[in-house]
Amino acid sequence: MEGEMRKTEQKIVVAVDESEESMHALSWCLSNFFPNNTNNTLVLLYVKPPPPVYSSVDAAGYMFSADVTKAMEQYGSDMVNSVMRRAEAVYRNFETDINVQRVVGCGEAKDVICGVVEKLKADTLVMGSHGYGFIKRVLLGSVSDYCAKHVKCPVVIVKHPEEK
């Protein structure tokens, strides 16, 4: 790949969620990847958890009405809007005009993030670290660890200032 000119426009995907860590990662990303007059594109990626699979009667014998299911779906949409509004508040503080693309996926976070990064041919993936301890990380698996191993582009995992 020598001789190939470096792209001047980068597509930077930032995985955002309800956490303070993801907003800190977004802020870090803006400071480091979005100088004035940049043509870089910021892709805000939010992954909704997969919908729970319920039969009309659950194990305890309770009926799930359409209202309950609808309320749960509405909660998911509200969460997307809430996270995107928080992210917008973060990037509005920056002097420069930024090309922003919003992507919402649904499913297991690690699979969706890797899939979107590949599909968009992202140049960099930025994620916040949730700072789980060793045991919790072993049990839950770290989404950022998984993505770092499976995407083709560089991955930046931003630690929160309070994290050791």
Coordinates of C-alpha atoms in Angstrom, one line a residue:
M1 CA 0.0 0.0 0.0
E2 CA 3.0 2.3 -0.3
G3 CA 2.4 5.2 -2.6
E4 CA -1.3 5.1 -1.8
M5 CA -2.4 8.6 -0.8
R6 CA -3.8 8.9 2.7
K7 CA -7.5 9.6 2.8
T8 CA -8.2 13.2 3.9
E9 CA -11.7 12.3 5.0
Q10 CA -12.0 9.9 7.8
K11 CA -15.2 8.1 8.9
I12 CA -15.0 7.8 12.7
V13 CA -17.6 5.6 14.4
V14 CA -18.3 6.3 18.1
A15 CA -20.4 3.7 19.9
V16 CA -22.7 5.6 22.2
D17 CA -25.1 4.4 25.0
E18 CA -26.6 5.6 28.2
S19 CA -23.3 5.7 30.0
E20 CA -21.1 8.6 31.1
E21 CA -18.2 6.6 29.7
S22 CA -19.5 6.7 26.1
M23 CA -20.2 10.5 26.3
H24 CA -16.6 11.0 27.6
A25 CA -15.3 8.9 24.6
L26 CA -17.4 11.0 22.2
S27 CA -15.9 14.2 23.7
W28 CA -12.4 12.7 23.5
C29 CA -13.0 11.7 19.9
L30 CA -14.1 15.2 18.9
S31 CA -11.0 16.8 20.5
N32 CA -8.7 14.4 18.8
F33 CA -10.2 13.5 15.4
F34 CA -12.1 16.7 14.5
P35 CA -9.8 19.7 14.1
N36 CA -11.2 22.9 12.6
N37 CA -12.3 22.6 8.9
T38 CA -12.1 18.8 8.9
N39 CA -14.0 16.8 6.3
N40 CA -14.2 13.8 8.8
T41 CA -17.6 12.3 9.4
L42 CA -18.7 11.4 12.9
V43 CA -20.9 8.3 13.0
L44 CA -22.9 8.0 16.2
L45 CA -23.8 4.4 16.6
Y46 CA -26.4 3.3 19.2
V47 CA -27.3 -0.4 19.6
K48 CA -30.7 -1.3 21.1
P49 CA -30.8 -4.6 22.9
P50 CA -32.5 -7.4 21.1
P51 CA -36.2 -7.6 21.9
P52 CA -36.9 -10.3 24.5
V53 CA -38.5 -13.4 23.0
Y54 CA -41.8 -14.0 24.8
S55 CA -44.5 -16.5 23.9
S56 CA -47.9 -15.1 24.6
V57 CA -47.7 -16.9 28.0
D58 CA -44.4 -16.8 29.9
A59 CA -43.0 -19.5 32.1
A60 CA -44.9 -18.3 35.2
G61 CA -48.2 -18.3 33.2
Y62 CA -48.7 -14.6 32.9
M63 CA -50.2 -13.2 29.7
F64 CA -48.2 -10.6 27.8
S65 CA -50.6 -8.1 26.4
A66 CA -49.8 -6.1 23.3
D67 CA -49.7 -3.0 25.5
V68 CA -46.8 -4.3 27.5
T69 CA -44.8 -5.2 24.4
K70 CA -45.6 -1.9 22.9
A71 CA -44.5 -0.1 26.0
M72 CA -41.2 -1.9 26.0
E73 CA -40.7 -1.0 22.3
Q74 CA -41.6 2.6 23.1
Y75 CA -39.0 2.6 26.0
G76 CA -36.4 1.5 23.5
S77 CA -37.2 4.4 21.1
D78 CA -37.2 6.8 24.0
M79 CA -33.8 5.5 25.0
V80 CA -32.4 6.0 21.5
N81 CA -33.7 9.6 21.4
S82 CA -32.4 10.3 24.8
V83 CA -28.9 9.0 24.0
M84 CA -28.8 10.9 20.6
R85 CA -29.9 14.1 22.4
R86 CA -27.1 13.7 24.9
A87 CA -24.5 13.0 22.1
E88 CA -25.8 16.1 20.2
A89 CA -25.3 18.3 23.3
V90 CA -21.7 17.0 23.4
Y91 CA -20.8 17.8 19.8
R92 CA -22.7 21.1 19.8
N93 CA -20.0 22.4 22.2
F94 CA -17.3 22.1 19.5
E95 CA -16.5 25.2 17.4
T96 CA -16.3 23.3 14.1
D97 CA -19.1 22.2 11.8
I98 CA -19.2 18.4 11.9
N99 CA -20.7 16.0 9.4
V100 CA -22.8 13.7 11.6
Q101 CA -24.5 10.5 10.7
R102 CA -26.7 8.6 13.1
V103 CA -27.0 4.9 13.0
V104 CA -29.2 2.8 15.2
G105 CA -28.8 -1.0 15.3
C106 CA -30.6 -3.7 17.2
G107 CA -29.1 -6.9 18.6
E108 CA -26.1 -7.9 20.5
A109 CA -23.9 -4.8 20.8
K110 CA -20.6 -6.5 19.8
D111 CA -22.1 -8.1 16.7
V112 CA -23.9 -4.9 15.6
I113 CA -20.9 -2.6 16.2
C114 CA -18.6 -4.9 14.2
G115 CA -21.1 -5.2 11.4
V116 CA -21.7 -1.5 11.1
V117 CA -18.0 -0.7 11.2
E118 CA -17.4 -3.1 8.3
K119 CA -20.5 -2.0 6.3
L120 CA -19.6 1.7 6.5
K121 CA -15.9 0.9 5.9
A122 CA -15.0 3.0 9.0
D123 CA -11.5 4.3 9.4
T124 CA -11.6 4.2 13.2
L125 CA -13.9 2.9 15.9
V126 CA -14.0 4.8 19.2
M127 CA -15.5 3.3 22.3
G128 CA -15.7 4.1 26.0
S129 CA -14.4 1.7 28.6
H130 CA -17.0 0.7 31.3
G131 CA -14.2 -0.1 33.6
Y132 CA -15.5 -3.5 34.7
G133 CA -13.2 -5.5 37.0
F134 CA -11.6 -8.7 35.9
I135 CA -14.4 -11.1 37.1
K136 CA -17.2 -9.1 35.6
R137 CA -15.3 -8.8 32.3
V138 CA -14.7 -12.5 32.2
L139 CA -18.4 -13.2 32.9
L140 CA -19.9 -10.6 30.7
G141 CA -17.2 -10.4 28.1
S142 CA -16.0 -7.0 27.1
V143 CA -17.7 -5.5 24.0
S144 CA -14.7 -3.3 23.4
D145 CA -12.3 -6.3 23.6
Y146 CA -14.4 -8.3 21.2
C147 CA -14.6 -5.4 18.7
A148 CA -10.9 -4.7 18.9
K149 CA -10.2 -8.3 17.9
H150 CA -12.8 -8.5 15.1
V151 CA -12.9 -5.2 13.2
K152 CA -10.4 -4.4 10.5
C153 CA -9.9 -0.7 11.4
P154 CA -8.0 0.7 14.4
V155 CA -10.0 0.8 17.7
V156 CA -9.6 3.4 20.3
I157 CA -10.8 2.5 23.8
V158 CA -11.1 5.7 25.8
K159 CA -10.8 5.3 29.6
H160 CA -12.9 7.6 31.8
P161 CA -10.6 9.9 33.9
E162 CA -11.7 8.3 37.2
E163 CA -10.9 4.8 35.9
K164 CA -7.6 3.3 37.1

